[in-house]
mmCIF file of C-alpha atoms and ligand atoms in Angstrom:
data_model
loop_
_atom_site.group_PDB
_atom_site.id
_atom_site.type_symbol
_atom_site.label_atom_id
_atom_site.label_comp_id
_atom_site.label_asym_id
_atom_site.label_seq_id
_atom_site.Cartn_x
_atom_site.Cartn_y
_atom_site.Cartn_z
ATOM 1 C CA UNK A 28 -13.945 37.301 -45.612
ATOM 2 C CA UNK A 29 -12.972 38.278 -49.024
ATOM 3 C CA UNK A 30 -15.144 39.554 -52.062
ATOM 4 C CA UNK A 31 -16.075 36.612 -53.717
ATOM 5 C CA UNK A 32 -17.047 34.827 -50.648
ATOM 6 C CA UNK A 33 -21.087 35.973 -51.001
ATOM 7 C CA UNK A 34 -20.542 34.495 -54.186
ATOM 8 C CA UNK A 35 -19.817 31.071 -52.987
ATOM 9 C CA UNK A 36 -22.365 31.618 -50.302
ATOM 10 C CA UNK A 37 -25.165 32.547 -52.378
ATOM 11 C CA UNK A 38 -25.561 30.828 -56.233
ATOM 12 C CA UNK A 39 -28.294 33.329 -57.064
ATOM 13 C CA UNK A 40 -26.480 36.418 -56.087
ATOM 14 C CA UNK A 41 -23.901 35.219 -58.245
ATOM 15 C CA UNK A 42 -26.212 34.390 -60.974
ATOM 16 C CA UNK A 43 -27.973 37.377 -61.057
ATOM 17 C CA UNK A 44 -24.674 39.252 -61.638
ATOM 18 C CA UNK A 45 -23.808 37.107 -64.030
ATOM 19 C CA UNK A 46 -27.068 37.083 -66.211
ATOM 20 C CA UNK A 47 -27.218 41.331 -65.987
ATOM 21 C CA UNK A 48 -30.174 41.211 -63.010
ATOM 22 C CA UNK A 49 -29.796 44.134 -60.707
ATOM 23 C CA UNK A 50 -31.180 41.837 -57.775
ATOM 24 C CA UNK A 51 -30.965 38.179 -57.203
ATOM 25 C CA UNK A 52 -34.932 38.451 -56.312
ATOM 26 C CA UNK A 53 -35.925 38.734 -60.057
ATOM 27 C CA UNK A 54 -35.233 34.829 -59.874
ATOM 28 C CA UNK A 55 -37.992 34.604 -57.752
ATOM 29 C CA UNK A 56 -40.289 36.182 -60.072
ATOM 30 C CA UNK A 57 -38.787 34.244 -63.208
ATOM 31 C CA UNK A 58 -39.638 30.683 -61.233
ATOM 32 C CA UNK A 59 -43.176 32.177 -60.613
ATOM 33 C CA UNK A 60 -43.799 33.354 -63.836
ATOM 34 C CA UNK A 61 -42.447 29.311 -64.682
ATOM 35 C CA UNK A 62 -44.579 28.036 -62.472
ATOM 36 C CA UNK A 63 -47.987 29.858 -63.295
ATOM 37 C CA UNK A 64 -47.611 31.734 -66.682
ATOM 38 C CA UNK A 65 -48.630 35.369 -64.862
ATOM 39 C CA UNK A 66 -47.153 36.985 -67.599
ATOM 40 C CA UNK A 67 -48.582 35.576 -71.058
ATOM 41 C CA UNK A 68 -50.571 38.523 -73.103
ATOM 42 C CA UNK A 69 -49.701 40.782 -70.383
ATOM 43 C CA UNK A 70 -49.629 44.394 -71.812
ATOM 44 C CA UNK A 71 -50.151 46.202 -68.440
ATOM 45 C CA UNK A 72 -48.436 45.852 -65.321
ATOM 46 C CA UNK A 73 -47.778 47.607 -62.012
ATOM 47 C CA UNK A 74 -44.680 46.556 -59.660
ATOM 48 C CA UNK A 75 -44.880 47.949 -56.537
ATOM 49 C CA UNK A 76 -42.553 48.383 -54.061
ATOM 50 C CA UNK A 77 -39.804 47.821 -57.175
ATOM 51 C CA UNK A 78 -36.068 49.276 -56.343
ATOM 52 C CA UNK A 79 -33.407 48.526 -56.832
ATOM 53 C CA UNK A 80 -35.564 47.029 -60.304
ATOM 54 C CA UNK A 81 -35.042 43.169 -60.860
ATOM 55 C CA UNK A 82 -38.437 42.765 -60.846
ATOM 56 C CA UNK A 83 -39.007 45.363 -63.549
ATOM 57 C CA UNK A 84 -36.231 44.042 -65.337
ATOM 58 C CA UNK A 85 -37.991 41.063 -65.826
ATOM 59 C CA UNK A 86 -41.191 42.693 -66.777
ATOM 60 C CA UNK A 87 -39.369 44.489 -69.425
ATOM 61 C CA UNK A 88 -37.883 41.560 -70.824
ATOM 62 C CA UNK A 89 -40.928 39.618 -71.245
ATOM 63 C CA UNK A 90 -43.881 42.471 -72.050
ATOM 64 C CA UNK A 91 -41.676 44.975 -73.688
ATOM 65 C CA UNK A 92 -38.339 43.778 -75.250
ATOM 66 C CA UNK A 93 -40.004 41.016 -77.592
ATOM 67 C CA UNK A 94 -42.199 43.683 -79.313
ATOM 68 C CA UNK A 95 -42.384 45.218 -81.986
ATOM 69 C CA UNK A 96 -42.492 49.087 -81.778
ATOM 70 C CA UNK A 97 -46.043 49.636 -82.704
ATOM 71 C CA UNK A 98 -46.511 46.772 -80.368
ATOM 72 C CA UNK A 99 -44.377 48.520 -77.427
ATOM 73 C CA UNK A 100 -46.791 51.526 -77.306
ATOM 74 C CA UNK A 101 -49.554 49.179 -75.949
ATOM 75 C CA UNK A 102 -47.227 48.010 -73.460
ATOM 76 C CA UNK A 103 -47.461 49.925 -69.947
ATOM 77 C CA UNK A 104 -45.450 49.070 -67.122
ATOM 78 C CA UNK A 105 -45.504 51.078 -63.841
ATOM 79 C CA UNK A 106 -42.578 50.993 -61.223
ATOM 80 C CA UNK A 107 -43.179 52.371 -57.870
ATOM 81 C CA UNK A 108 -40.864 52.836 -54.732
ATOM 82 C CA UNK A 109 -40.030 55.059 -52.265
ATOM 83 C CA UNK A 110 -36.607 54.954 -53.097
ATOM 84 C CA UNK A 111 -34.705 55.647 -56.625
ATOM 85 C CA UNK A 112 -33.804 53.708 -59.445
ATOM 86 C CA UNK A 113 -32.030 53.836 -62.662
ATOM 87 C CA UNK A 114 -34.337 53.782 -65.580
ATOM 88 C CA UNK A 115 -35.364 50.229 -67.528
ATOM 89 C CA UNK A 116 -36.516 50.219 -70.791
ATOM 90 C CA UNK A 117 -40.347 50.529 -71.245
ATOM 91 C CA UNK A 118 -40.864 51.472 -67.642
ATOM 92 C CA UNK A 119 -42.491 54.371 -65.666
ATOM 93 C CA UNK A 120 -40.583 55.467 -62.718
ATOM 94 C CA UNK A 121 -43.452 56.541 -59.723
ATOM 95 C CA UNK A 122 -41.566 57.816 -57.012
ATOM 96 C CA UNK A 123 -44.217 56.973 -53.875
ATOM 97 C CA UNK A 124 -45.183 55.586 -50.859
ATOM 98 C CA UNK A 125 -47.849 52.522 -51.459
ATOM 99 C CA UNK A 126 -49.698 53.322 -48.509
ATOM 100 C CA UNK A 127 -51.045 56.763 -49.513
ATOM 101 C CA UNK A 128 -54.423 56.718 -51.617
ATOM 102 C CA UNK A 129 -52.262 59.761 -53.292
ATOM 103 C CA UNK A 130 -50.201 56.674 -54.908
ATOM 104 C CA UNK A 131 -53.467 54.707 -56.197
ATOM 105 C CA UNK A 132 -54.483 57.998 -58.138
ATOM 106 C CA UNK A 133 -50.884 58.914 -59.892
ATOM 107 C CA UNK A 134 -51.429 54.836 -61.167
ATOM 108 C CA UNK A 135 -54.496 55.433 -62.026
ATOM 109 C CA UNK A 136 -53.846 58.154 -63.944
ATOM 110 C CA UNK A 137 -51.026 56.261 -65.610
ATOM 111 C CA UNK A 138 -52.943 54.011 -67.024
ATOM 112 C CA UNK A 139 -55.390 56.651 -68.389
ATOM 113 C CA UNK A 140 -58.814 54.804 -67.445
ATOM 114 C CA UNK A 141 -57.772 51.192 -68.302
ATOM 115 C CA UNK A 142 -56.860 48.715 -65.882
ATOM 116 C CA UNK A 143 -53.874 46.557 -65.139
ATOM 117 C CA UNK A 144 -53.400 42.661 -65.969
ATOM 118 C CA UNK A 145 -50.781 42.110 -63.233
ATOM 119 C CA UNK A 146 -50.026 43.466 -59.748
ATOM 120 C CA UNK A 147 -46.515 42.458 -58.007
ATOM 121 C CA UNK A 148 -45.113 43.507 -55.005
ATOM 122 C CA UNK A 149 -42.035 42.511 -53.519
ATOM 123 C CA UNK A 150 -42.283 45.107 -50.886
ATOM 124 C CA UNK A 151 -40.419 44.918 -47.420
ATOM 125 C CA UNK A 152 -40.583 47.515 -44.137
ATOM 126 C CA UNK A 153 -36.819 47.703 -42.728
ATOM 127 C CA UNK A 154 -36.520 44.511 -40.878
ATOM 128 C CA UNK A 155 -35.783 45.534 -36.853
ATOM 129 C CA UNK A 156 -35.054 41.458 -36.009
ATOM 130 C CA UNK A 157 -37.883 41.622 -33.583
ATOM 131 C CA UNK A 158 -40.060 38.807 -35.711
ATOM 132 C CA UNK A 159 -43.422 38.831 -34.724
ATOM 133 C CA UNK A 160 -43.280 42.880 -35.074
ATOM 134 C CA UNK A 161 -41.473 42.678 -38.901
ATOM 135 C CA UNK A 162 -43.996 39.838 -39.966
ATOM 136 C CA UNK A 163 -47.098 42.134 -38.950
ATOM 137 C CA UNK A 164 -45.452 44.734 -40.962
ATOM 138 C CA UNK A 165 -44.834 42.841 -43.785
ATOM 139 C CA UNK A 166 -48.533 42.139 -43.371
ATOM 140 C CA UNK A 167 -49.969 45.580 -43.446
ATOM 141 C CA UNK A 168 -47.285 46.054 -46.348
ATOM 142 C CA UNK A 169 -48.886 43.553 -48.335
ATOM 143 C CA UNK A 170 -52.738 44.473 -47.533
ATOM 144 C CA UNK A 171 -51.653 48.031 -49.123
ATOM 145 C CA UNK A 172 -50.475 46.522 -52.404
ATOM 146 C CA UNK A 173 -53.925 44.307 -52.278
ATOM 147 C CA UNK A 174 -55.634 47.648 -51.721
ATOM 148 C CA UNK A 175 -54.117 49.556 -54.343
ATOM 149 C CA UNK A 176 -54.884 45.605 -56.558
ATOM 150 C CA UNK A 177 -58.885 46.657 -55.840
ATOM 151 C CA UNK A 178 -58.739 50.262 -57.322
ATOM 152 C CA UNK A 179 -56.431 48.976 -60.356
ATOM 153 C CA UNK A 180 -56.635 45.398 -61.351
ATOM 154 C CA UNK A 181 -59.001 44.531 -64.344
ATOM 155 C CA UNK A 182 -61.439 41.406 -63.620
ATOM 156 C CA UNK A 183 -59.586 38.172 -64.131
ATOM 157 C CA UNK A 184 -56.072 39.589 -63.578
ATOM 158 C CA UNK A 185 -53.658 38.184 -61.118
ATOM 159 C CA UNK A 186 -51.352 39.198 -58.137
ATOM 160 C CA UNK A 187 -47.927 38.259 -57.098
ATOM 161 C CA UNK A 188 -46.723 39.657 -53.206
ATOM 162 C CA UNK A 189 -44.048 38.892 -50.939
ATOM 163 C CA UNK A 190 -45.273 37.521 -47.525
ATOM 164 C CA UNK A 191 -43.951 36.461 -44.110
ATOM 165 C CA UNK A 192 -45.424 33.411 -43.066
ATOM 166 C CA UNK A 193 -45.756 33.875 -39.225
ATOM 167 C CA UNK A 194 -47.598 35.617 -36.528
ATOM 168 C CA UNK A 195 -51.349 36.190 -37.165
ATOM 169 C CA UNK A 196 -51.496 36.209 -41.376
ATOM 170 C CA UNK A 197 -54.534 34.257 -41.364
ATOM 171 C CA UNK A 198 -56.498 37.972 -41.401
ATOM 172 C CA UNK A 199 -54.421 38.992 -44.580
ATOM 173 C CA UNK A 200 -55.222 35.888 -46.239
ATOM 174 C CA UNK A 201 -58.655 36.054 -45.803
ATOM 175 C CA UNK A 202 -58.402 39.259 -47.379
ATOM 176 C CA UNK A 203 -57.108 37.638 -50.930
ATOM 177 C CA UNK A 204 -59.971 35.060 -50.520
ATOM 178 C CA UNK A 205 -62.677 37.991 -50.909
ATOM 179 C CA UNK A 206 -60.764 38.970 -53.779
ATOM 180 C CA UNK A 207 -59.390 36.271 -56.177
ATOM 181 C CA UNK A 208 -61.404 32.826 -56.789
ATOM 182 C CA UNK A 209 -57.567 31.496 -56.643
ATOM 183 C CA UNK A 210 -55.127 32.243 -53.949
ATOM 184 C CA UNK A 211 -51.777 29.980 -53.090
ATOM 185 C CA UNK A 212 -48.330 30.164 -51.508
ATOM 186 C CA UNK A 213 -45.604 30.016 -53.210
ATOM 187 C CA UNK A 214 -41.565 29.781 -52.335
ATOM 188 C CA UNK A 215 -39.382 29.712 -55.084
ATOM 189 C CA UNK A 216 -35.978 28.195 -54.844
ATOM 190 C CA UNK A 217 -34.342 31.025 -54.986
ATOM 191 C CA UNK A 218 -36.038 32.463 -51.858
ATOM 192 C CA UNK A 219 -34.035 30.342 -49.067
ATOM 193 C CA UNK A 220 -35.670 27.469 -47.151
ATOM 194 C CA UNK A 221 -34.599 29.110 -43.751
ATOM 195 C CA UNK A 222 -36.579 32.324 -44.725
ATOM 196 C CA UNK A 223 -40.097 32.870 -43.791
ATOM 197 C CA UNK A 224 -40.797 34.930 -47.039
ATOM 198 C CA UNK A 225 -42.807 33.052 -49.707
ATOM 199 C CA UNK A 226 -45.244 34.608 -51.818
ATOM 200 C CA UNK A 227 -49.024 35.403 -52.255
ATOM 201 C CA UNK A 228 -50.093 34.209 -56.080
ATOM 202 C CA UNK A 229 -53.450 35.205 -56.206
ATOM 203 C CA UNK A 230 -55.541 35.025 -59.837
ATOM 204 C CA UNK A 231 -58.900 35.801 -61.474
ATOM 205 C CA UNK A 232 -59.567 38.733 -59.619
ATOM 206 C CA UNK A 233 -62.996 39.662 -59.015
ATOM 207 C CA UNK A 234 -64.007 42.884 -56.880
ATOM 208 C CA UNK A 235 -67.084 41.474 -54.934
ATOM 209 C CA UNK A 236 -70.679 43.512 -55.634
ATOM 210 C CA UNK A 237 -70.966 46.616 -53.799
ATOM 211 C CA UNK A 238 -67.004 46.957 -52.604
ATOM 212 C CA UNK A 239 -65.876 50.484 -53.366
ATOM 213 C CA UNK A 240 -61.548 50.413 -53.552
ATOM 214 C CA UNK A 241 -60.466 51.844 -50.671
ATOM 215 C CA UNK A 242 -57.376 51.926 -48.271
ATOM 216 C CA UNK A 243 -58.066 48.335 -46.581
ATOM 217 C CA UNK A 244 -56.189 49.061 -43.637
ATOM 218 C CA UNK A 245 -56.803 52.507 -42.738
ATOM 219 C CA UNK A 246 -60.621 52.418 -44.393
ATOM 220 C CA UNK A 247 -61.385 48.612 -43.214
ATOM 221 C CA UNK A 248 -64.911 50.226 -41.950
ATOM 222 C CA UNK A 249 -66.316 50.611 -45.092
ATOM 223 C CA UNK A 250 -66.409 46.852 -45.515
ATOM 224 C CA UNK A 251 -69.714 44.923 -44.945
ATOM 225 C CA UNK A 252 -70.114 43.769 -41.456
ATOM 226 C CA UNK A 253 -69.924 39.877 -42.807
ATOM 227 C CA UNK A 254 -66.458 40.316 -44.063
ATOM 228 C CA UNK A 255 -65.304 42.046 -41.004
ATOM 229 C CA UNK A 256 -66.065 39.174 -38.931
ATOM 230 C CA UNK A 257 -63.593 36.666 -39.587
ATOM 231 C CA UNK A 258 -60.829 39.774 -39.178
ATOM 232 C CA UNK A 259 -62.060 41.327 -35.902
ATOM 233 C CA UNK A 260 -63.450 38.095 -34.447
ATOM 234 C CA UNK A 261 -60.480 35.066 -33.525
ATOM 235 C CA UNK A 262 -59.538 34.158 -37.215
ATOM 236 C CA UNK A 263 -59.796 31.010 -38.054
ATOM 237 C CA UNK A 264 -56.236 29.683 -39.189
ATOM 238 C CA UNK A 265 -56.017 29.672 -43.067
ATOM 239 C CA UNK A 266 -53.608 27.221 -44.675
ATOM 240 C CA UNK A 267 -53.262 28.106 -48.181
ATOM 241 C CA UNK A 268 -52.431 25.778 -50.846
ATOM 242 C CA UNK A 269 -48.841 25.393 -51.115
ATOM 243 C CA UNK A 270 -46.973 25.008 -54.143
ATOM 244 C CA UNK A 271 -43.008 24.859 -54.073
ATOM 245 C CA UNK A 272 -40.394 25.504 -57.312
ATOM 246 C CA UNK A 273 -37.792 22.598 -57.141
ATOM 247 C CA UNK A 274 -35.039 23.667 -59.084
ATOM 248 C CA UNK A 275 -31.696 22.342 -59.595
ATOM 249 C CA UNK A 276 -30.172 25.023 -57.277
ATOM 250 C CA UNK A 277 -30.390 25.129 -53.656
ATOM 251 C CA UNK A 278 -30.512 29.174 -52.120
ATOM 252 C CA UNK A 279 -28.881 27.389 -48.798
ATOM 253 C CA UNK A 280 -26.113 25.763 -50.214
ATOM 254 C CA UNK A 281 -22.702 26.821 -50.933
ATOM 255 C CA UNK A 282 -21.068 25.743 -54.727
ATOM 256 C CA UNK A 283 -17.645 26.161 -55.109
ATOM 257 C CA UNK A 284 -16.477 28.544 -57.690
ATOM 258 C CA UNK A 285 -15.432 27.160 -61.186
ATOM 259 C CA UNK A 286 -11.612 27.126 -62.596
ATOM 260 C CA UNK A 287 -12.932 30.231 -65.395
ATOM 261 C CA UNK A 288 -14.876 32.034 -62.352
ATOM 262 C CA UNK A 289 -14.660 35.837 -62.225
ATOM 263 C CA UNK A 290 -15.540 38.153 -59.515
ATOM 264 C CA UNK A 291 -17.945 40.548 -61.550
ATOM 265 C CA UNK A 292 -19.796 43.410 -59.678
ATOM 266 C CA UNK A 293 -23.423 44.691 -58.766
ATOM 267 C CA UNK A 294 -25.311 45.156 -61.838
ATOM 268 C CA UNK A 295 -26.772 48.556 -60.604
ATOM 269 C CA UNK A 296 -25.864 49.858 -57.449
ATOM 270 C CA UNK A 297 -29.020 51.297 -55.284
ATOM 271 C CA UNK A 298 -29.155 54.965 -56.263
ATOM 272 C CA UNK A 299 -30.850 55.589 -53.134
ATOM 273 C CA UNK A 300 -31.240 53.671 -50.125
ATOM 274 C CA UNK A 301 -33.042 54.124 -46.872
ATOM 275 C CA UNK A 302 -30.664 55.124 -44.435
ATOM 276 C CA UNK A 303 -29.477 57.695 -46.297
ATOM 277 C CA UNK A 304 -31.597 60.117 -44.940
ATOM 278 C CA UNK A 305 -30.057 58.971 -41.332
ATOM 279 C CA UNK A 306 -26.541 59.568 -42.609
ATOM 280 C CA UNK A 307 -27.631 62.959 -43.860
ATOM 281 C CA UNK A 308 -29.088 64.437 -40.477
ATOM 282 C CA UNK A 309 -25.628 62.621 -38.197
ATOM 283 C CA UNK A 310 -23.796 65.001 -40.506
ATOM 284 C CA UNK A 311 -25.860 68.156 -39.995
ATOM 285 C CA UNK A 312 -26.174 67.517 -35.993
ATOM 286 C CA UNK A 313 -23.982 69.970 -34.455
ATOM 287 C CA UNK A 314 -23.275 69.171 -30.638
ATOM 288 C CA UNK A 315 -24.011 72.927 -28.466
ATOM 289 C CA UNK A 316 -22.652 72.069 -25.398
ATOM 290 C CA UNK A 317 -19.100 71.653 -24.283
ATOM 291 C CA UNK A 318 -16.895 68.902 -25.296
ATOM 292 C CA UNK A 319 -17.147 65.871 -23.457
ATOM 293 C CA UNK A 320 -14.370 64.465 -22.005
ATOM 294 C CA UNK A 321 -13.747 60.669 -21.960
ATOM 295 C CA UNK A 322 -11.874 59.828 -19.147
ATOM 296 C CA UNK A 323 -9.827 56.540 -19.169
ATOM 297 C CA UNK A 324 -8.898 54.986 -15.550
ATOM 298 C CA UNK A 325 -8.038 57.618 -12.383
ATOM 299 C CA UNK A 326 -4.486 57.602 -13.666
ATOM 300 C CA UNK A 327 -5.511 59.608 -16.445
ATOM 301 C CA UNK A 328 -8.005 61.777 -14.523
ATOM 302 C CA UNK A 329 -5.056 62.827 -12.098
ATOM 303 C CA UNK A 330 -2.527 64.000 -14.816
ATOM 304 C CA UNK A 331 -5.502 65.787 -16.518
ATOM 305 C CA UNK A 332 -6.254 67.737 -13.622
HETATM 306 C C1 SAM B 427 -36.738 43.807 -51.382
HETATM 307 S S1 SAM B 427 -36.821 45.409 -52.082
HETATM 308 C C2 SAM B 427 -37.604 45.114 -53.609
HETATM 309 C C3 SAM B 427 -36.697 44.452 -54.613
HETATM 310 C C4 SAM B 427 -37.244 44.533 -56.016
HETATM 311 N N1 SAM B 427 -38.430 43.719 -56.174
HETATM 312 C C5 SAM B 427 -36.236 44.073 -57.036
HETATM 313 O O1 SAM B 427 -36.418 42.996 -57.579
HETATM 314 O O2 SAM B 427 -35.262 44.790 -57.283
HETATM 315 C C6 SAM B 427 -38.076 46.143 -51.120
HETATM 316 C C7 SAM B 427 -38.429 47.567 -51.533
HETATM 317 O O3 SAM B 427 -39.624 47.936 -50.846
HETATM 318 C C8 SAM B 427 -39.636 49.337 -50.796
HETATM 319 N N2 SAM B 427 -40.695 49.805 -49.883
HETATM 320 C C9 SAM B 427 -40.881 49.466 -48.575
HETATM 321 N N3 SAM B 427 -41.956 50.092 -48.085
HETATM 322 C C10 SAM B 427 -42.489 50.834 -49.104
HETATM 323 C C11 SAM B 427 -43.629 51.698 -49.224
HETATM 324 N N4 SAM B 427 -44.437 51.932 -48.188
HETATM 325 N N5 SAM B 427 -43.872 52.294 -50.414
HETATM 326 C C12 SAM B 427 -43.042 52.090 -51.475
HETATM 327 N N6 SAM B 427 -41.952 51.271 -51.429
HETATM 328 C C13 SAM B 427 -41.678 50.656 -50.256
HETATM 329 C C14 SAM B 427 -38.228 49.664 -50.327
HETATM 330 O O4 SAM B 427 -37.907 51.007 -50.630
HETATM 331 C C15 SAM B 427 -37.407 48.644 -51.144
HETATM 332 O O5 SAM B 427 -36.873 49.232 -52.297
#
């Protein structure tokens, strides 16, 4: 398979290259922020789970790069990932794990006692195949963005996070119901109709009386006993409302590549990624004991002996 065949393959990858996105998921965000206008007199954002940055990218060019530079000083936008990435304009690089309650703080303190407008997360745990097992993860993924949501997001302010749809999600959706007066699915285009992924918008937020923001997977205890029961008890299905983006561009089709086509490369290439770490400790393993010697049919065995 040659170079440009992911490009034929995959319009948005090729699109995203094209139109200077470091990712071709920022697409999904841009036909979201179509859809429900999440982003109009935003001034204070939090992306979580951000690398390689398309998602920032996009936050940049609509809260930051249209302003004026009085303007731009109001503007705070917070980028957080375990991994690194190469700076974007008008955004704050958090290093961090979304799980910890450490993470909530360093936000927190970020935004130096006011609140955020927007929450987006577009986090994903290394997929393992096994599907049941990467869609609970994504799960428990996405209840730690909603967590850090309770200790961050001003009243009224919205939500954006990636979601499986399978297994038992019913629980996690109940959890944005306690949350947000409005809570839908939604699947882009650009997010391809053989995936599972779609997304959580969730708006007017609204931290119920009496909830303190806590971790609401490790801390679910501190919850009143009346919201616990439709997440310990069998949960009822939930079917959210669903709301599609048609666009003229199908994420499952190929499109042949036109006569002025030129193969153009990544935007930004990850500056970290997770298996690095892996690759790091295979070259520092040293093997102690002898040799081992890899015999290849009794032929072989006789002349070596
Ligand atoms: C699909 S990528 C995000 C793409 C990004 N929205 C963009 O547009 O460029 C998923 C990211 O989730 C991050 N991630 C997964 N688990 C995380 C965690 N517990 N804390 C922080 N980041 C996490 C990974 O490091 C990875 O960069």
């Amino acid at each position: 398979m040659g170079r440009t065949s992911k490009d034929k393959r995959d319009i948005f990858y090729r699109l995203a290259k094209q139109q200077g996105w470091r990712a071709r998921s920022a697409f999904k965000l841009l036909q979201a922020e179509e859809t429900f206008h999440l982003l109009d007199g935003v001034t204070r954002a939090v992306d979580l789970c951000a690398a390689p940055g398309s998602w920032s990218q996009v936050l940049s060019k609509h809260m930051y790069e249209p302003r004026t530079p009085e303007e731009r000083e109001q503007v705070k936008i917070i980028a957080v990932d375990m991994q690194g990435m190469a700076p974007i304009d008008g955004v704050k690089q958090l290093r961090a794990d979304i799980t910890k309650e450490s993470t909530a703080k360093e936000i927190i303190e970020y935004f130096g006692g006011q609140k955020a407008q927007l929450v987006i997360s577009d986090g994903a745990p290394d997929v393992t195949g096994q599907h049941d097992r990467d869609a609970y993860m994504q799960g428990q993924l996405l209840l730690a963005a909603l967590s850090i949501a309770t200790y961050i997001l001003e009243e009224g302010g919205s939500f954006v996070g990636k979601v499986y749809r399978a297994g038992d999600i019913s629980s996690v959706y109940a959890q944005f119901q306690r949350f947000f007066k409005d809570v839908c699915l939604f699947k882009p285009s650009a997010s391809r109709n053989s995936s599972i992924e779609a997304f959580v918008v969730a708006r007017q937020f609204n931290l119920p009386d009496g909830h303190i923001p806590c971790n609401l997977i490790t801390e679910w205890y501190n919850q009143p006993t009346e919201w616990l029961k439709p997440i310990t008890q069998e949960p009822k299905q939930i079917n959210l409302p669903f709301v599609a983006y048609k666009g003229d561009l199908d994420a499952d089709r190929t499109y042949e590549l036109d006569e002025d086509y030129k193969y153009e490369e990544a935007v930004q290439k990850p500056l970290t990624a997770a298996y690095q770490d892996v690759l790091k400790k295979t070259r520092e393993v040293s093997i102690k004991y002898n040799s081992i010697k890899i015999i290849h049919s009794e032929v072989d065995n006789a002349n070596q002996t």
